[in-house]
């Protein structure tokens, strides 16, 4: 298991191209089975979650080839509709296979998905929506079974704009007769990327990125090409890294609009940010101050996935920084780890309060989840001495070559193997 050794106190300088989006490619990989055919996906990030999804595709009977960021999937030979528990456990987004396999086979069986533990992560909204399309749902032995002789278009209103439920509806509705109208849909950029992929595959979907999405069926095409969107959370991570450590960095292959709320907070904290055609440049050479309260909300609000990252950048900011986590319960598990470095952070329910300290001191800490783990590496960059982040594998679920990317800015981050106990 990896152990990240971070030596802090060095300013970051340099330029970095942002990886393809994890949260965009995962539903796209699941979507590759809808309607069969060959999909060529480029700009895919090389991540453990992507490997887990490719393993699922192989298990389902698809042919899969991968050459770095390029993935070829031949899904005509798919002959399975059940995902074993061991494969499901590897990541949360395996739940996307619910809608995708249902659309392809009319029946799907899988167990509760794995992924980061961020409090209870139910899938009731997914199941309710699939039911509305005509699926029969049963549960036994820890497995969910969705079956439909025929799926029929429906008007579905989500009680909460869940990203995963929105994507599952888009996938399943491709196989429905008639039009599906989804309201209160999630508006994350990754949903628009899924729409682009499905439409290239032969679907007729409009509205992704807005709260209303219309799905008008599907006429399959034998070959689809798609280049994955840049990862806005990876971009936010490297921006927060430069804010935490200070310095002058440039990010390329990034869509500034997708990180607008993070840029706003970083500007409030005293970073100079310039957005131009080639990307984003961030400079921070003076002291930082607390930003206005950061409240996580569905897109276009401040992303929950960037909460821990911005908190890491706030630990030494003058004044009191306030974070309100509205999306997930239990998403402050990084806080006790931050305290080990000398940070002054308190939590009360969904609110965390950071009182900026002058110095942080390197210490051994744990990566509690994917973004929380990355946040500890960032905190280590602004601490004196060495911080060792013990990680059971979370960070590589979402970051490609994390040590090398931070190294491109001159940061001293090494990926070591933790000794087995
Ligand atoms: C996706 C992202 C994740 C991000 C999250 C919120 C992927 C692979 N993951 O996760 O990185 O943090 O969006 O932006 O894209 N909920 C229910 N019932 C459901 C579904 C969700 O109560 O059936 C609740 C969840 O428990 C959570 C909230 O809704 O509190 C948001 O979840 P959702 O938007 O579905 O997140 P994911 O799709 O799991």
Short mmCIF file of C-alpha atoms and ligand atoms in Angstrom, two decimals:
data_model
loop_
_atom_site.label_atom_id
_atom_site.label_comp_id
_atom_site.label_asym_id
_atom_site.label_seq_id
_atom_site.Cartn_x
_atom_site.Cartn_y
_atom_site.Cartn_z
CA UNK A 1 0.00 0.00 0.00
CA UNK A 2 1.30 3.47 -0.82
CA UNK A 3 2.82 5.83 1.68
CA UNK A 4 3.24 9.42 0.52
CA UNK A 5 6.26 11.24 1.90
CA UNK A 6 5.80 15.00 1.64
CA UNK A 7 8.49 17.49 2.54
CA UNK A 8 6.90 20.87 3.03
CA UNK A 9 8.08 24.43 2.97
CA UNK A 10 8.89 24.74 -0.73
CA UNK A 11 7.08 27.08 -3.11
CA UNK A 12 5.50 25.45 -6.17
CA UNK A 13 6.43 26.61 -9.66
CA UNK A 14 5.70 25.18 -13.08
CA UNK A 15 3.02 23.98 -15.39
CA UNK A 16 0.79 20.89 -15.46
CA UNK A 17 -1.72 19.39 -17.89
CA UNK A 18 -4.81 18.17 -16.07
CA UNK A 19 -5.83 14.50 -16.32
CA UNK A 20 -9.13 13.33 -17.81
CA UNK A 21 -12.06 13.34 -15.41
CA UNK A 22 -12.56 10.30 -13.18
CA UNK A 23 -16.22 11.09 -12.59
CA UNK A 24 -16.82 11.50 -16.32
CA UNK A 25 -15.04 8.40 -17.56
CA UNK A 26 -16.61 6.00 -15.04
CA UNK A 27 -20.24 6.39 -16.20
CA UNK A 28 -18.97 6.47 -19.80
CA UNK A 29 -17.28 3.08 -19.35
CA UNK A 30 -20.55 1.65 -18.02
CA UNK A 31 -22.41 3.33 -20.90
CA UNK A 32 -20.19 1.54 -23.43
CA UNK A 33 -22.38 -1.58 -23.08
CA UNK A 34 -25.60 0.25 -24.04
CA UNK A 35 -26.58 -0.82 -27.55
CA UNK A 36 -23.38 -2.87 -28.10
CA UNK A 37 -20.72 -1.83 -30.61
CA UNK A 38 -17.17 -0.57 -30.26
CA UNK A 39 -16.22 2.49 -28.18
CA UNK A 40 -12.89 4.25 -28.36
CA UNK A 41 -12.33 6.46 -25.35
CA UNK A 42 -9.37 8.83 -25.21
CA UNK A 43 -7.97 11.11 -22.48
CA UNK A 44 -9.01 8.58 -19.88
CA UNK A 45 -7.13 9.02 -16.62
CA UNK A 46 -5.11 5.99 -15.49
CA UNK A 47 -6.64 5.22 -12.11
CA UNK A 48 -7.52 2.32 -9.87
CA UNK A 49 -11.24 3.07 -10.32
CA UNK A 50 -10.83 2.88 -14.10
CA UNK A 51 -9.04 -0.48 -13.74
CA UNK A 52 -11.90 -1.70 -11.55
CA UNK A 53 -14.45 -0.69 -14.18
CA UNK A 54 -12.47 -2.37 -16.99
CA UNK A 55 -12.40 -5.53 -14.87
CA UNK A 56 -16.18 -5.38 -14.64
CA UNK A 57 -16.46 -4.95 -18.43
CA UNK A 58 -14.22 -7.99 -19.01
CA UNK A 59 -16.28 -10.00 -16.54
CA UNK A 60 -19.44 -9.06 -18.47
CA UNK A 61 -17.89 -10.54 -21.63
CA UNK A 62 -16.68 -7.36 -23.33
CA UNK A 63 -13.35 -7.17 -25.13
CA UNK A 64 -11.19 -4.46 -23.53
CA UNK A 65 -7.88 -3.01 -24.65
CA UNK A 66 -6.05 -0.21 -22.90
CA UNK A 67 -3.02 1.72 -23.96
CA UNK A 68 -2.33 4.45 -21.44
CA UNK A 69 -5.17 6.98 -21.76
CA UNK A 70 -6.82 5.22 -24.68
CA UNK A 71 -9.41 2.50 -24.12
CA UNK A 72 -11.13 0.32 -26.72
CA UNK A 73 -14.23 -1.62 -25.71
CA UNK A 74 -16.00 -4.16 -27.91
CA UNK A 75 -19.27 -4.85 -26.14
CA UNK A 76 -21.08 -6.99 -28.74
CA UNK A 77 -19.97 -10.19 -27.02
CA UNK A 78 -21.40 -9.23 -23.61
CA UNK A 79 -23.03 -12.35 -22.11
CA UNK A 80 -23.35 -11.65 -18.37
CA UNK A 81 -25.75 -9.44 -16.46
CA UNK A 82 -24.55 -10.02 -12.91
CA UNK A 83 -21.62 -8.29 -11.22
CA UNK A 84 -20.05 -10.33 -8.39
CA UNK A 85 -19.73 -8.72 -4.98
CA UNK A 86 -15.90 -8.69 -5.06
CA UNK A 87 -15.92 -6.51 -8.21
CA UNK A 88 -18.67 -4.22 -6.91
CA UNK A 89 -16.72 -3.57 -3.72
CA UNK A 90 -13.86 -1.96 -5.60
CA UNK A 91 -15.66 1.29 -6.34
CA UNK A 92 -18.79 3.28 -5.74
CA UNK A 93 -19.54 4.07 -9.38
CA UNK A 94 -20.10 0.44 -10.23
CA UNK A 95 -23.69 1.41 -9.42
CA UNK A 96 -23.78 2.96 -12.94
CA UNK A 97 -23.89 -0.57 -14.29
CA UNK A 98 -27.43 -0.83 -12.93
CA UNK A 99 -28.90 1.43 -15.63
CA UNK A 100 -26.40 0.38 -18.29
CA UNK A 101 -26.91 -3.40 -18.01
CA UNK A 102 -30.68 -2.98 -17.57
CA UNK A 103 -30.77 -1.05 -20.85
CA UNK A 104 -28.65 -3.66 -22.59
CA UNK A 105 -30.04 -6.93 -21.19
CA UNK A 106 -33.41 -6.14 -19.56
CA UNK A 107 -32.10 -7.62 -16.30
CA UNK A 108 -29.25 -6.83 -13.93
CA UNK A 109 -28.07 -8.16 -10.58
CA UNK A 110 -25.49 -6.51 -8.36
CA UNK A 111 -24.68 -5.93 -4.70
CA UNK A 112 -24.22 -2.68 -2.76
CA UNK A 113 -21.36 -0.69 -4.31
CA UNK A 114 -18.04 0.14 -2.59
CA UNK A 115 -15.98 3.35 -2.84
CA UNK A 116 -15.27 6.07 -0.31
CA UNK A 117 -17.10 5.82 2.96
CA UNK A 118 -18.79 9.20 3.29
CA UNK A 119 -21.58 8.24 5.62
CA UNK A 120 -24.55 6.31 4.32
CA UNK A 121 -24.68 6.37 0.52
CA UNK A 122 -28.06 4.91 -0.33
CA UNK A 123 -29.28 4.17 -3.86
CA UNK A 124 -32.99 4.65 -3.18
CA UNK A 125 -33.28 7.48 -5.74
CA UNK A 126 -31.71 5.29 -8.43
CA UNK A 127 -34.12 2.44 -7.72
CA UNK A 128 -37.20 4.67 -7.51
CA UNK A 129 -36.35 6.18 -10.90
CA UNK A 130 -35.74 2.82 -12.56
CA UNK A 131 -39.07 1.62 -11.17
CA UNK A 132 -40.76 4.60 -12.79
CA UNK A 133 -39.37 3.40 -16.13
CA UNK A 134 -41.03 0.03 -15.57
CA UNK A 135 -38.30 -2.01 -13.86
CA UNK A 136 -39.26 -4.54 -11.20
CA UNK A 137 -36.91 -4.41 -8.29
CA UNK A 138 -36.21 -7.15 -5.80
CA UNK A 139 -33.54 -7.62 -3.18
CA UNK A 140 -32.19 -10.84 -1.76
CA UNK A 141 -28.93 -12.03 -0.23
CA UNK A 142 -27.49 -8.50 -0.35
CA UNK A 143 -28.12 -8.27 -4.09
CA UNK A 144 -30.40 -5.93 -5.99
CA UNK A 145 -32.13 -7.36 -9.04
CA UNK A 146 -33.73 -5.03 -11.63
CA UNK A 147 -35.77 -6.63 -14.35
CA UNK A 148 -37.92 -5.21 -17.13
CA UNK A 149 -39.56 -6.97 -20.07
CA UNK A 150 -40.05 -3.51 -21.45
CA UNK A 151 -38.93 -0.07 -20.28
CA UNK A 152 -41.28 2.82 -20.97
CA UNK A 153 -40.47 6.53 -21.01
CA UNK A 154 -41.80 8.45 -17.99
CA UNK A 155 -41.66 11.79 -16.21
CA UNK A 156 -39.28 11.37 -13.30
CA UNK A 157 -38.61 14.03 -10.71
CA UNK A 158 -35.62 13.40 -8.45
CA UNK A 159 -36.15 14.33 -4.78
CA UNK A 160 -32.49 15.45 -4.76
CA UNK A 161 -30.29 16.15 -7.80
CA UNK A 162 -28.16 13.02 -7.32
CA UNK A 163 -25.35 12.71 -9.86
CA UNK A 164 -25.45 8.92 -9.94
CA UNK A 165 -29.24 8.68 -10.13
CA UNK A 166 -29.31 11.21 -13.00
CA UNK A 167 -26.73 9.14 -14.90
CA UNK A 168 -28.56 5.87 -14.23
CA UNK A 169 -31.80 7.32 -15.59
CA UNK A 170 -30.03 8.56 -18.73
CA UNK A 171 -28.55 5.09 -19.27
CA UNK A 172 -31.71 3.07 -18.64
CA UNK A 173 -33.98 5.47 -20.55
CA UNK A 174 -31.94 4.85 -23.72
CA UNK A 175 -33.72 1.50 -23.92
CA UNK A 176 -37.18 2.87 -23.06
CA UNK A 177 -40.01 3.21 -25.53
CA UNK A 178 -41.13 6.84 -25.76
CA UNK A 179 -39.71 9.93 -24.14
CA UNK A 180 -38.32 10.21 -20.62
CA UNK A 181 -38.29 13.62 -18.99
CA UNK A 182 -36.07 13.89 -15.92
CA UNK A 183 -36.56 16.94 -13.71
CA UNK A 184 -34.47 18.20 -10.79
CA UNK A 185 -31.59 16.44 -12.55
CA UNK A 186 -28.02 16.97 -11.37
CA UNK A 187 -26.18 19.54 -13.52
CA UNK A 188 -22.54 18.49 -13.05
CA UNK A 189 -20.32 18.83 -16.15
CA UNK A 190 -19.71 15.06 -16.10
CA UNK A 191 -23.41 14.56 -16.90
CA UNK A 192 -23.05 16.65 -20.04
CA UNK A 193 -20.03 14.51 -20.98
CA UNK A 194 -22.14 11.36 -20.57
CA UNK A 195 -24.81 12.95 -22.79
CA UNK A 196 -22.16 13.65 -25.47
CA UNK A 197 -20.94 10.05 -25.34
CA UNK A 198 -24.43 8.51 -25.43
CA UNK A 199 -25.52 10.78 -28.27
CA UNK A 200 -22.40 9.81 -30.25
CA UNK A 201 -23.46 6.19 -29.63
CA UNK A 202 -26.88 6.84 -31.11
CA UNK A 203 -28.97 8.20 -28.25
CA UNK A 204 -31.14 11.24 -28.50
CA UNK A 205 -30.63 13.15 -25.25
CA UNK A 206 -31.01 16.88 -24.63
CA UNK A 207 -30.70 19.15 -21.65
CA UNK A 208 -27.75 17.72 -19.66
CA UNK A 209 -26.25 20.57 -17.66
CA UNK A 210 -29.73 21.96 -16.97
CA UNK A 211 -32.24 20.64 -14.40
CA UNK A 212 -34.37 19.04 -17.15
CA UNK A 213 -33.09 16.23 -19.35
CA UNK A 214 -35.11 14.59 -22.16
CA UNK A 215 -34.21 11.15 -23.42
CA UNK A 216 -35.86 10.13 -26.68
CA UNK A 217 -34.61 6.62 -27.34
CA UNK A 218 -31.65 5.17 -29.13
CA UNK A 219 -30.61 3.85 -32.52
CA UNK A 220 -27.27 2.13 -31.99
CA UNK A 221 -24.17 2.97 -33.98
CA UNK A 222 -21.42 0.38 -34.44
CA UNK A 223 -18.52 2.70 -33.55
CA UNK A 224 -18.18 5.62 -31.14
CA UNK A 225 -15.24 7.87 -30.31
CA UNK A 226 -15.09 10.11 -27.28
CA UNK A 227 -12.48 12.24 -25.58
CA UNK A 228 -13.02 12.59 -21.82
CA UNK A 229 -13.52 15.98 -20.19
CA UNK A 230 -10.65 17.41 -18.05
CA UNK A 231 -10.98 16.65 -14.34
CA UNK A 232 -12.25 19.71 -12.46
CA UNK A 233 -11.53 18.17 -9.05
CA UNK A 234 -7.94 17.33 -10.02
CA UNK A 235 -7.63 20.94 -11.23
CA UNK A 236 -9.01 22.18 -7.89
CA UNK A 237 -6.51 19.95 -6.10
CA UNK A 238 -3.46 21.40 -7.86
CA UNK A 239 -4.75 24.96 -7.41
CA UNK A 240 -5.25 24.34 -3.69
CA UNK A 241 -1.76 22.77 -3.53
CA UNK A 242 -0.20 25.96 -4.92
CA UNK A 243 -2.32 28.08 -2.56
CA UNK A 244 -1.25 25.95 0.42
CA UNK A 245 2.46 25.99 -0.44
CA UNK A 246 2.65 29.36 -2.18
CA UNK A 247 4.26 29.89 -5.58
CA UNK A 248 3.29 30.44 -9.21
CA UNK A 249 1.71 27.63 -11.24
CA UNK A 250 -0.14 27.18 -14.51
CA UNK A 251 -2.72 24.51 -15.31
CA UNK A 252 -3.52 23.55 -18.89
CA UNK A 253 -6.32 21.32 -20.28
CA UNK A 254 -8.73 22.72 -17.74
CA UNK A 255 -12.16 24.30 -18.15
CA UNK A 256 -12.08 27.39 -15.86
CA UNK A 257 -15.89 27.65 -15.71
CA UNK A 258 -15.98 24.20 -14.06
CA UNK A 259 -13.87 25.41 -11.11
CA UNK A 260 -15.43 28.87 -10.81
CA UNK A 261 -16.49 28.53 -7.16
CA UNK A 262 -13.06 27.22 -6.15
CA UNK A 263 -11.37 30.12 -7.97
CA UNK A 264 -13.63 32.58 -6.18
CA UNK A 265 -12.68 31.18 -2.77
CA UNK A 266 -8.97 31.14 -3.62
CA UNK A 267 -9.15 34.77 -4.79
CA UNK A 268 -10.83 35.74 -1.52
CA UNK A 269 -7.93 34.06 0.26
CA UNK A 270 -5.40 36.27 -1.50
CA UNK A 271 -4.35 34.25 -4.56
CA UNK A 272 -3.85 36.11 -7.84
CA UNK A 273 -5.58 34.11 -10.54
CA UNK A 274 -5.53 34.75 -14.26
CA UNK A 275 -7.71 32.78 -16.65
CA UNK A 276 -6.77 32.84 -20.33
CA UNK A 277 -7.20 30.67 -23.42
CA UNK A 278 -4.42 28.32 -22.35
CA UNK A 279 -5.63 27.66 -18.85
CA UNK A 280 -5.36 29.03 -15.34
CA UNK A 281 -2.40 30.70 -13.64
CA UNK A 282 -2.33 31.00 -9.85
CA UNK A 283 0.17 33.02 -7.86
CA UNK A 284 0.37 33.26 -4.11
CA UNK A 285 3.29 35.09 -2.57
CA UNK A 286 1.75 36.87 0.40
CA UNK A 287 -0.15 35.74 3.47
CA UNK A 288 -3.57 34.18 3.04
CA UNK A 289 -6.81 35.19 4.74
CA UNK A 290 -9.94 33.19 5.44
CA UNK A 291 -12.39 33.03 2.52
CA UNK A 292 -16.09 33.73 3.01
CA UNK A 293 -17.93 30.63 4.33
CA UNK A 294 -17.65 27.72 1.92
CA UNK A 295 -20.93 25.88 1.56
CA UNK A 296 -20.98 22.70 -0.51
CA UNK A 297 -23.92 22.34 -2.86
CA UNK A 298 -24.82 20.51 -6.07
CA UNK A 299 -23.18 22.00 -9.20
CA UNK A 300 -22.86 24.90 -9.98
CA UNK A 301 -22.34 25.32 -6.21
CA UNK A 302 -19.07 24.64 -4.41
CA UNK A 303 -18.18 20.95 -4.93
CA UNK A 304 -18.15 18.65 -1.92
CA UNK A 305 -15.15 16.92 -3.50
CA UNK A 306 -13.09 20.11 -3.11
CA UNK A 307 -14.08 20.80 0.52
CA UNK A 308 -11.16 18.95 2.15
CA UNK A 309 -8.76 20.36 -0.46
CA UNK A 310 -9.66 23.97 0.19
CA UNK A 311 -9.60 23.28 3.92
CA UNK A 312 -5.99 22.10 3.55
CA UNK A 313 -5.17 25.42 1.88
CA UNK A 314 -6.95 27.32 4.70
CA UNK A 315 -5.09 25.84 7.66
CA UNK A 316 -2.60 28.73 7.79
CA UNK A 317 -4.90 31.46 6.47
CA UNK A 318 -5.38 34.40 8.84
CA UNK A 319 -8.77 34.50 10.51
CA UNK A 320 -11.50 31.89 10.77
CA UNK A 321 -12.55 29.80 7.77
CA UNK A 322 -15.95 28.15 7.87
CA UNK A 323 -16.96 25.08 5.88
CA UNK A 324 -20.52 23.78 5.68
CA UNK A 325 -20.83 20.28 4.20
CA UNK A 326 -24.31 19.86 2.77
CA UNK A 327 -23.90 16.89 0.44
CA UNK A 328 -22.46 14.05 2.50
CA UNK A 329 -22.60 13.29 6.19
CA UNK A 330 -19.21 12.10 7.58
CA UNK A 331 -17.16 14.14 5.18
CA UNK A 332 -14.88 15.66 7.82
CA UNK A 333 -12.86 12.53 8.52
CA UNK A 334 -9.70 14.37 7.41
CA UNK A 335 -10.11 16.89 10.26
CA UNK A 336 -8.54 14.80 13.07
CA UNK A 337 -5.65 14.08 10.67
CA UNK A 338 -5.18 17.81 10.00
CA UNK A 339 -5.03 18.38 13.75
CA UNK A 340 -2.03 16.03 13.96
CA UNK A 341 -0.08 18.64 11.99
CA UNK A 342 -1.03 21.31 14.50
CA UNK A 343 -4.06 22.69 12.65
CA UNK A 344 -6.83 24.26 14.71
CA UNK A 345 -10.01 22.79 13.24
CA UNK A 346 -13.23 22.08 15.09
CA UNK A 347 -16.38 20.44 13.78
CA UNK A 348 -19.96 20.51 14.92
CA UNK A 349 -22.31 18.42 12.79
CA UNK A 350 -22.09 19.67 9.23
CA UNK A 351 -19.92 22.70 10.07
CA UNK A 352 -16.13 22.89 10.39
CA UNK A 353 -14.28 25.94 11.67
CA UNK A 354 -10.60 26.48 10.93
CA UNK A 355 -8.68 29.05 12.97
CA UNK A 356 -5.57 29.75 10.96
CA UNK A 357 -2.28 28.85 12.68
CA UNK A 358 1.13 30.33 11.89
CA UNK A 359 2.91 27.02 11.39
CA UNK A 360 2.13 23.39 10.76
CA UNK A 361 4.56 20.64 11.67
CA UNK A 362 4.97 17.47 9.60
CA UNK A 363 3.67 14.26 11.24
CA UNK A 364 2.47 10.79 10.28
CA UNK A 365 -1.19 10.91 9.17
CA UNK A 366 -3.75 8.71 7.44
CA UNK A 367 -5.58 9.16 4.13
CA UNK A 368 -9.15 8.61 5.30
CA UNK A 369 -10.71 8.73 1.83
CA UNK A 370 -9.81 9.86 -1.69
CA UNK A 371 -10.11 13.66 -1.40
CA UNK A 372 -9.33 13.65 2.33
CA UNK A 373 -6.11 11.79 1.52
CA UNK A 374 -5.11 14.26 -1.20
CA UNK A 375 -5.89 17.07 1.24
CA UNK A 376 -3.38 15.60 3.71
CA UNK A 377 -0.67 15.67 1.04
CA UNK A 378 -1.56 19.33 0.40
CA UNK A 379 -1.46 20.12 4.11
CA UNK A 380 1.95 18.43 4.21
CA UNK A 381 3.19 20.84 1.51
CA UNK A 382 2.56 23.79 3.79
CA UNK A 383 3.96 22.09 6.91
CA UNK A 384 7.54 22.21 8.13
CA UNK A 385 9.49 18.98 7.78
CA UNK A 386 8.18 15.63 6.61
CA UNK A 387 4.56 14.50 6.58
CA UNK A 388 3.95 10.81 5.92
CA UNK A 389 0.49 10.03 4.57
CA UNK A 390 -0.39 6.36 5.14
CA UNK A 391 -2.86 5.42 2.45
CA UNK A 392 -4.72 2.16 1.95
CA UNK A 393 -4.99 3.02 -1.74
CA UNK A 394 -7.53 5.89 -1.75
CA UNK A 395 -5.45 8.53 -3.55
CA UNK A 396 -4.71 6.39 -6.61
CA UNK A 397 -8.43 5.76 -7.06
CA UNK A 398 -8.65 9.33 -8.32
CA UNK A 399 -5.23 10.81 -9.09
CA UNK A 400 -2.96 9.78 -11.92
CA UNK A 401 0.75 9.91 -10.98
CA UNK A 402 0.03 12.20 -8.03
CA UNK A 403 3.67 12.39 -6.93
CA UNK A 404 4.91 13.18 -10.45
CA UNK A 405 2.23 15.82 -11.04
CA UNK A 406 3.11 17.63 -7.83
CA UNK A 407 6.78 17.04 -8.71
CA UNK A 408 6.15 18.98 -11.96
CA UNK A 409 5.74 22.01 -9.69
CA UNK A 410 8.95 21.18 -7.82
CA UNK A 411 7.12 19.77 -4.80
CA UNK A 412 8.92 17.09 -2.81
CA UNK A 413 6.41 14.28 -2.78
CA UNK A 414 7.52 10.66 -2.96
CA UNK A 415 5.39 7.57 -3.32
CA UNK A 416 6.84 4.84 -1.12
CA UNK A 417 5.49 1.42 -0.22
CA UNK A 418 4.30 1.24 3.38
CA UNK A 419 5.90 -1.67 5.24
CA UNK A 420 3.39 -4.52 5.75
CA UNK A 421 2.53 -5.03 9.43
C1 LIG B 1 -20.92 11.68 -7.36
C2 LIG B 1 -19.42 11.72 -7.51
C3 LIG B 1 -18.75 12.11 -6.20
C4 LIG B 1 -19.32 13.41 -5.67
C5 LIG B 1 -20.84 13.36 -5.63
C6 LIG B 1 -21.48 14.69 -5.26
C7 LIG B 1 -19.00 10.09 -9.24
C8 LIG B 1 -18.38 8.79 -9.61
N1 LIG B 1 -18.96 10.42 -7.92
O1 LIG B 1 -21.21 10.67 -6.39
O2 LIG B 1 -17.35 12.24 -6.43
O3 LIG B 1 -18.84 13.63 -4.36
O4 LIG B 1 -21.37 12.97 -6.92
O5 LIG B 1 -21.08 15.66 -6.14
O6 LIG B 1 -19.46 10.84 -10.08
N2 LIG B 1 -28.33 10.08 -2.24
C9 LIG B 1 -29.42 9.46 -1.68
N3 LIG B 1 -30.04 8.48 -2.39
C10 LIG B 1 -29.61 8.09 -3.62
C11 LIG B 1 -28.49 8.75 -4.19
C12 LIG B 1 -27.88 9.74 -3.46
O7 LIG B 1 -29.85 9.78 -0.58
O8 LIG B 1 -30.22 7.19 -4.22
C13 LIG B 1 -27.63 11.15 -1.45
C14 LIG B 1 -26.21 10.71 -1.10
O9 LIG B 1 -26.19 9.90 0.06
C15 LIG B 1 -25.52 12.02 -0.90
C16 LIG B 1 -26.19 12.91 -1.94
O10 LIG B 1 -27.43 12.28 -2.28
O11 LIG B 1 -25.75 12.52 0.38
C17 LIG B 1 -25.38 13.14 -3.20
O12 LIG B 1 -25.11 11.92 -3.82
P1 LIG B 1 -24.90 11.76 -5.39
O13 LIG B 1 -25.06 13.07 -6.07
O14 LIG B 1 -25.74 10.63 -5.84
O15 LIG B 1 -23.36 11.35 -5.45
P2 LIG B 1 -22.72 10.14 -6.24
O16 LIG B 1 -23.33 9.99 -7.57
O17 LIG B 1 -22.63 8.96 -5.34
#
